[in-house]
Amino acid sequence: MVLENQMISEEEVRELAWKYYQFDGQISALPGEVDFNFRLKNKDEDVTLKITRAHTDPQYIDFQVAIIKHLSEGGFPLQIPEIIPVKDGRDYVDLGNGRFLRLQKWVPGMMLDEVIPRSHHLLEAWGRTAGMFSKYLTGFDHPGAHRQQKWNPSETLALKKYHPYFQTEEQKEIADYFWDLFEKTTLPQLPALRKSVNYNDAHEHNLLVSGSPEKPEINGVID
């Protein structure tokens, strides 16, 4: 569910940005599935301010920050929303009641979603981007990564409960085929397979492109 940004006023955002970052500028609300997101811009800087929902687990925030810093310090070739530290050096601010504030660099570009049609070159770049995440996250670990979630490929069989929601017999047959394949082929070997933190959110709303409209290039990731 998309949360409405008007639950946090522009004045509150301005006060928080100044209190913790001494940042002042034009404010515009951004869409967000989980966090409250705002773009702050002045003549010198362009940033994103993010505020979590109440009762957010601090370990989850630590995990997100750790991934961003790992990619940034490891030479990840695409632009990412790097963490801008608080004036006292912290990576984020605890606002109380499980709400956390952080400031990140703005990543310029156009959403991949806006590029229609998409060339073979761009589709291949999309796949390479997903592969780059796997490469640069190799060896990375964090306590926040060890939690149950639907997007974990090793928990594929937990999704069988959604089988009744497929609308056609063809969809059900395809799902059954891959669940069966996983159960018979992958599951027995799962303990011996390599494991790593994996970025499973490389969709067209999170990838940014730059360059000419005729030959756009993926240049950044925003979430």
mmCIF file of C-alpha atoms in Angstrom:
data_model
loop_
_atom_site.group_PDB
_atom_site.id
_atom_site.type_symbol
_atom_site.label_atom_id
_atom_site.label_comp_id
_atom_site.label_asym_id
_atom_site.label_seq_id
_atom_site.Cartn_x
_atom_site.Cartn_y
_atom_site.Cartn_z
ATOM 1 C CA MET A 1 0.000 0.000 0.000
ATOM 2 C CA VAL A 2 1.350 3.412 -0.912
ATOM 3 C CA LEU A 3 1.454 5.721 2.078
ATOM 4 C CA GLU A 4 0.289 9.296 1.649
ATOM 5 C CA ASN A 5 3.071 11.800 2.154
ATOM 6 C CA GLN A 6 0.706 14.463 3.507
ATOM 7 C CA MET A 7 0.845 12.592 6.823
ATOM 8 C CA ILE A 8 4.176 14.414 7.241
ATOM 9 C CA SER A 9 3.920 18.092 6.472
ATOM 10 C CA GLU A 10 6.377 20.059 4.380
ATOM 11 C CA GLU A 11 7.086 22.222 7.398
ATOM 12 C CA GLU A 12 8.015 19.155 9.468
ATOM 13 C CA VAL A 13 10.350 17.991 6.706
ATOM 14 C CA ARG A 14 11.978 21.417 6.527
ATOM 15 C CA GLU A 15 12.492 21.508 10.299
ATOM 16 C CA LEU A 16 14.002 18.012 10.400
ATOM 17 C CA ALA A 17 16.315 18.654 7.447
ATOM 18 C CA TRP A 18 17.632 21.820 9.057
ATOM 19 C CA LYS A 19 17.898 20.410 12.585
ATOM 20 C CA TYR A 20 19.974 17.378 11.641
ATOM 21 C CA TYR A 21 21.649 18.335 8.362
ATOM 22 C CA GLN A 22 21.512 22.144 8.214
ATOM 23 C CA PHE A 23 19.931 21.695 4.806
ATOM 24 C CA ASP A 24 17.373 24.088 3.392
ATOM 25 C CA GLY A 25 15.831 24.076 -0.042
ATOM 26 C CA GLN A 26 12.823 23.389 -2.213
ATOM 27 C CA ILE A 27 10.788 20.385 -1.028
ATOM 28 C CA SER A 28 8.697 18.041 -3.157
ATOM 29 C CA ALA A 29 6.977 14.832 -2.042
ATOM 30 C CA LEU A 30 7.879 11.594 -3.811
ATOM 31 C CA PRO A 31 5.895 8.341 -4.062
ATOM 32 C CA GLY A 32 6.928 5.529 -1.771
ATOM 33 C CA GLU A 33 5.702 2.032 -1.025
ATOM 34 C CA VAL A 34 7.159 1.900 2.488
ATOM 35 C CA ASP A 35 8.964 5.100 3.471
ATOM 36 C CA PHE A 36 7.883 8.721 3.276
ATOM 37 C CA ASN A 37 10.144 10.214 0.611
ATOM 38 C CA PHE A 38 10.935 13.818 -0.216
ATOM 39 C CA ARG A 39 13.253 15.505 -2.662
ATOM 40 C CA LEU A 40 15.135 18.500 -1.268
ATOM 41 C CA LYS A 41 16.994 20.749 -3.656
ATOM 42 C CA ASN A 42 18.922 24.007 -3.531
ATOM 43 C CA LYS A 43 21.529 25.599 -5.783
ATOM 44 C CA ASP A 44 24.316 23.446 -4.307
ATOM 45 C CA GLU A 45 22.765 20.059 -3.526
ATOM 46 C CA ASP A 46 20.039 17.653 -4.587
ATOM 47 C CA VAL A 47 19.068 15.008 -2.021
ATOM 48 C CA THR A 48 16.369 12.577 -0.915
ATOM 49 C CA LEU A 49 15.048 12.622 2.636
ATOM 50 C CA LYS A 50 13.467 9.376 3.833
ATOM 51 C CA ILE A 51 11.379 8.819 6.956
ATOM 52 C CA THR A 52 10.275 5.320 7.892
ATOM 53 C CA ARG A 53 6.880 4.285 9.145
ATOM 54 C CA ALA A 54 6.406 3.924 12.883
ATOM 55 C CA HIS A 55 7.607 0.737 14.595
ATOM 56 C CA THR A 56 10.332 0.026 12.041
ATOM 57 C CA ASP A 57 12.965 -2.450 13.221
ATOM 58 C CA PRO A 58 16.274 -0.550 13.578
ATOM 59 C CA GLN A 59 18.137 -3.616 12.344
ATOM 60 C CA TYR A 60 16.305 -3.251 9.035
ATOM 61 C CA ILE A 61 17.618 0.316 8.680
ATOM 62 C CA ASP A 62 21.136 -0.807 9.624
ATOM 63 C CA PHE A 63 20.873 -3.475 6.938
ATOM 64 C CA GLN A 64 19.862 -1.008 4.228
ATOM 65 C CA VAL A 65 22.606 1.430 5.172
ATOM 66 C CA ALA A 66 25.200 -1.355 5.281
ATOM 67 C CA ILE A 67 24.287 -2.513 1.763
ATOM 68 C CA ILE A 68 24.543 0.999 0.335
ATOM 69 C CA LYS A 69 27.914 1.592 1.999
ATOM 70 C CA HIS A 70 29.211 -1.819 0.904
ATOM 71 C CA LEU A 71 28.313 -1.140 -2.738
ATOM 72 C CA SER A 72 29.639 2.413 -2.648
ATOM 73 C CA GLU A 73 32.942 1.514 -1.020
ATOM 74 C CA GLY A 74 33.305 -1.570 -3.217
ATOM 75 C CA GLY A 75 33.269 0.389 -6.468
ATOM 76 C CA PHE A 76 29.784 -0.501 -7.715
ATOM 77 C CA PRO A 77 29.731 0.975 -11.249
ATOM 78 C CA LEU A 78 26.225 2.481 -11.205
ATOM 79 C CA GLN A 79 25.064 5.527 -9.281
ATOM 80 C CA ILE A 80 23.280 4.709 -6.032
ATOM 81 C CA PRO A 81 21.645 6.918 -3.363
ATOM 82 C CA GLU A 82 24.678 7.154 -1.090
ATOM 83 C CA ILE A 83 24.155 7.947 2.576
ATOM 84 C CA ILE A 84 24.792 11.532 3.667
ATOM 85 C CA PRO A 85 25.825 11.419 7.339
ATOM 86 C CA VAL A 86 24.210 13.526 10.010
ATOM 87 C CA LYS A 87 26.351 16.450 11.168
ATOM 88 C CA ASP A 88 27.458 14.415 14.201
ATOM 89 C CA GLY A 89 28.541 11.498 11.988
ATOM 90 C CA ARG A 90 25.561 9.152 12.380
ATOM 91 C CA ASP A 91 24.157 7.395 9.323
ATOM 92 C CA TYR A 92 20.567 8.090 10.348
ATOM 93 C CA VAL A 93 18.470 9.685 13.080
ATOM 94 C CA ASP A 94 16.201 7.853 15.522
ATOM 95 C CA LEU A 95 13.070 10.020 15.765
ATOM 96 C CA GLY A 96 11.435 7.772 18.357
ATOM 97 C CA ASN A 97 8.490 5.375 18.102
ATOM 98 C CA GLY A 98 10.421 3.269 15.611
ATOM 99 C CA ARG A 99 10.702 6.063 13.044
ATOM 100 C CA PHE A 100 14.036 6.794 11.413
ATOM 101 C CA LEU A 101 15.278 9.627 9.245
ATOM 102 C CA ARG A 102 18.083 9.516 6.724
ATOM 103 C CA LEU A 103 19.386 11.686 3.910
ATOM 104 C CA GLN A 104 20.710 10.274 0.645
ATOM 105 C CA LYS A 105 22.206 11.655 -2.534
ATOM 106 C CA TRP A 106 19.774 12.222 -5.378
ATOM 107 C CA VAL A 107 20.372 9.954 -8.372
ATOM 108 C CA PRO A 108 19.564 11.749 -11.653
ATOM 109 C CA GLY A 109 17.969 10.014 -14.603
ATOM 110 C CA MET A 110 14.726 8.833 -16.117
ATOM 111 C CA MET A 111 12.925 5.729 -14.895
ATOM 112 C CA LEU A 112 13.337 2.694 -17.092
ATOM 113 C CA ASP A 113 9.546 2.445 -16.939
ATOM 114 C CA GLU A 114 9.356 5.542 -19.154
ATOM 115 C CA VAL A 115 11.460 4.043 -21.949
ATOM 116 C CA ILE A 116 9.146 2.514 -24.560
ATOM 117 C CA PRO A 117 10.011 0.550 -26.627
ATOM 118 C CA ARG A 118 13.063 -1.057 -25.022
ATOM 119 C CA SER A 119 15.832 -2.203 -27.315
ATOM 120 C CA HIS A 120 17.661 -5.529 -27.039
ATOM 121 C CA HIS A 121 20.682 -3.516 -25.913
ATOM 122 C CA LEU A 122 18.700 -2.033 -23.018
ATOM 123 C CA LEU A 123 17.172 -5.368 -22.033
ATOM 124 C CA GLU A 124 20.634 -6.934 -21.947
ATOM 125 C CA ALA A 125 21.861 -4.047 -19.798
ATOM 126 C CA TRP A 126 18.934 -4.696 -17.458
ATOM 127 C CA GLY A 127 20.072 -8.276 -17.007
ATOM 128 C CA ARG A 128 23.704 -7.231 -16.542
ATOM 129 C CA THR A 129 22.614 -4.820 -13.820
ATOM 130 C CA ALA A 130 20.982 -7.638 -11.862
ATOM 131 C CA GLY A 131 24.140 -9.690 -12.353
ATOM 132 C CA MET A 132 26.345 -6.840 -11.139
ATOM 133 C CA PHE A 133 24.408 -6.700 -7.894
ATOM 134 C CA SER A 134 25.049 -10.397 -7.321
ATOM 135 C CA LYS A 135 28.746 -9.915 -8.068
ATOM 136 C CA TYR A 136 29.258 -6.907 -5.817
ATOM 137 C CA LEU A 137 27.214 -8.373 -2.959
ATOM 138 C CA THR A 138 29.236 -11.596 -2.944
ATOM 139 C CA GLY A 139 30.603 -12.088 0.550
ATOM 140 C CA PHE A 140 28.385 -9.421 2.094
ATOM 141 C CA ASP A 141 26.385 -10.438 5.142
ATOM 142 C CA HIS A 142 24.377 -8.731 7.843
ATOM 143 C CA PRO A 143 22.072 -9.947 10.642
ATOM 144 C CA GLY A 144 19.203 -8.065 8.993
ATOM 145 C CA ALA A 145 19.485 -10.298 5.936
ATOM 146 C CA HIS A 146 18.475 -13.372 7.890
ATOM 147 C CA ARG A 147 14.726 -12.959 8.028
ATOM 148 C CA GLN A 148 11.805 -14.697 6.407
ATOM 149 C CA GLN A 149 10.427 -12.974 3.339
ATOM 150 C CA LYS A 150 8.472 -13.956 0.252
ATOM 151 C CA TRP A 151 11.207 -12.778 -2.111
ATOM 152 C CA ASN A 152 13.786 -15.246 -0.802
ATOM 153 C CA PRO A 153 14.290 -17.804 -3.626
ATOM 154 C CA SER A 154 15.131 -20.522 -1.096
ATOM 155 C CA GLU A 155 11.619 -20.161 0.351
ATOM 156 C CA THR A 156 9.889 -20.703 -2.987
ATOM 157 C CA LEU A 157 7.659 -23.497 -1.698
ATOM 158 C CA ALA A 158 6.142 -21.192 0.926
ATOM 159 C CA LEU A 159 4.376 -19.419 -1.933
ATOM 160 C CA LYS A 160 2.320 -22.476 -2.869
ATOM 161 C CA LYS A 161 -0.440 -21.173 -0.613
ATOM 162 C CA TYR A 162 -1.107 -18.524 -3.274
ATOM 163 C CA HIS A 163 -1.896 -21.165 -5.901
ATOM 164 C CA PRO A 164 -5.690 -20.505 -5.783
ATOM 165 C CA TYR A 165 -5.111 -16.904 -6.843
ATOM 166 C CA PHE A 166 -3.837 -17.817 -10.306
ATOM 167 C CA GLN A 167 -6.599 -16.957 -12.738
ATOM 168 C CA THR A 168 -6.032 -19.463 -15.546
ATOM 169 C CA GLU A 169 -5.197 -23.142 -15.767
ATOM 170 C CA GLU A 170 -2.118 -22.288 -17.806
ATOM 171 C CA GLN A 171 -0.788 -20.078 -15.013
ATOM 172 C CA LYS A 172 -1.419 -22.816 -12.466
ATOM 173 C CA GLU A 173 0.363 -25.406 -14.612
ATOM 174 C CA ILE A 174 3.409 -23.167 -15.010
ATOM 175 C CA ALA A 175 3.563 -22.490 -11.266
ATOM 176 C CA ASP A 176 3.134 -26.179 -10.433
ATOM 177 C CA TYR A 177 5.904 -27.105 -12.869
ATOM 178 C CA PHE A 178 8.458 -24.821 -11.236
ATOM 179 C CA TRP A 179 7.412 -25.641 -7.684
ATOM 180 C CA ASP A 180 7.795 -29.325 -8.511
ATOM 181 C CA LEU A 181 11.151 -28.690 -10.175
ATOM 182 C CA PHE A 182 12.390 -26.776 -7.136
ATOM 183 C CA GLU A 183 11.173 -29.427 -4.701
ATOM 184 C CA LYS A 184 12.727 -32.360 -6.575
ATOM 185 C CA THR A 185 15.907 -30.793 -7.941
ATOM 186 C CA THR A 186 16.915 -27.775 -5.883
ATOM 187 C CA LEU A 187 15.647 -28.469 -2.380
ATOM 188 C CA PRO A 188 17.774 -31.607 -1.805
ATOM 189 C CA GLN A 189 20.911 -29.667 -2.800
ATOM 190 C CA LEU A 190 20.022 -26.404 -1.057
ATOM 191 C CA PRO A 191 22.360 -26.843 1.944
ATOM 192 C CA ALA A 192 25.364 -27.222 -0.388
ATOM 193 C CA LEU A 193 24.563 -24.304 -2.705
ATOM 194 C CA ARG A 194 26.334 -20.959 -2.468
ATOM 195 C CA LYS A 195 24.286 -18.287 -0.741
ATOM 196 C CA SER A 196 24.512 -14.527 -0.712
ATOM 197 C CA VAL A 197 22.432 -11.418 -0.181
ATOM 198 C CA ASN A 198 20.560 -10.882 -3.429
ATOM 199 C CA TYR A 199 18.957 -7.773 -4.911
ATOM 200 C CA ASN A 200 15.514 -8.885 -6.072
ATOM 201 C CA ASP A 201 14.055 -5.465 -6.826
ATOM 202 C CA ALA A 202 15.665 -4.492 -10.141
ATOM 203 C CA HIS A 203 12.367 -3.541 -11.751
ATOM 204 C CA GLU A 204 11.633 -0.681 -14.125
ATOM 205 C CA HIS A 205 10.642 1.757 -11.362
ATOM 206 C CA ASN A 206 13.942 1.346 -9.504
ATOM 207 C CA LEU A 207 16.365 1.567 -12.437
ATOM 208 C CA LEU A 208 17.304 4.886 -14.018
ATOM 209 C CA VAL A 209 18.567 5.556 -17.522
ATOM 210 C CA SER A 210 20.497 8.405 -19.096
ATOM 211 C CA GLY A 211 21.790 9.275 -22.533
ATOM 212 C CA SER A 212 19.954 9.910 -25.758
ATOM 213 C CA PRO A 213 16.366 8.701 -26.252
ATOM 214 C CA GLU A 214 17.653 6.602 -29.157
ATOM 215 C CA LYS A 215 20.200 4.716 -27.024
ATOM 216 C CA PRO A 216 19.488 5.092 -23.309
ATOM 217 C CA GLU A 217 21.900 3.525 -20.835
ATOM 218 C CA ILE A 218 21.136 2.269 -17.328
ATOM 219 C CA ASN A 219 23.095 4.577 -15.060
ATOM 220 C CA GLY A 220 21.585 4.309 -11.598
ATOM 221 C CA VAL A 221 19.472 2.536 -9.002
ATOM 222 C CA ILE A 222 17.227 4.332 -6.537
ATOM 223 C CA ASP A 223 15.789 1.703 -4.169
#
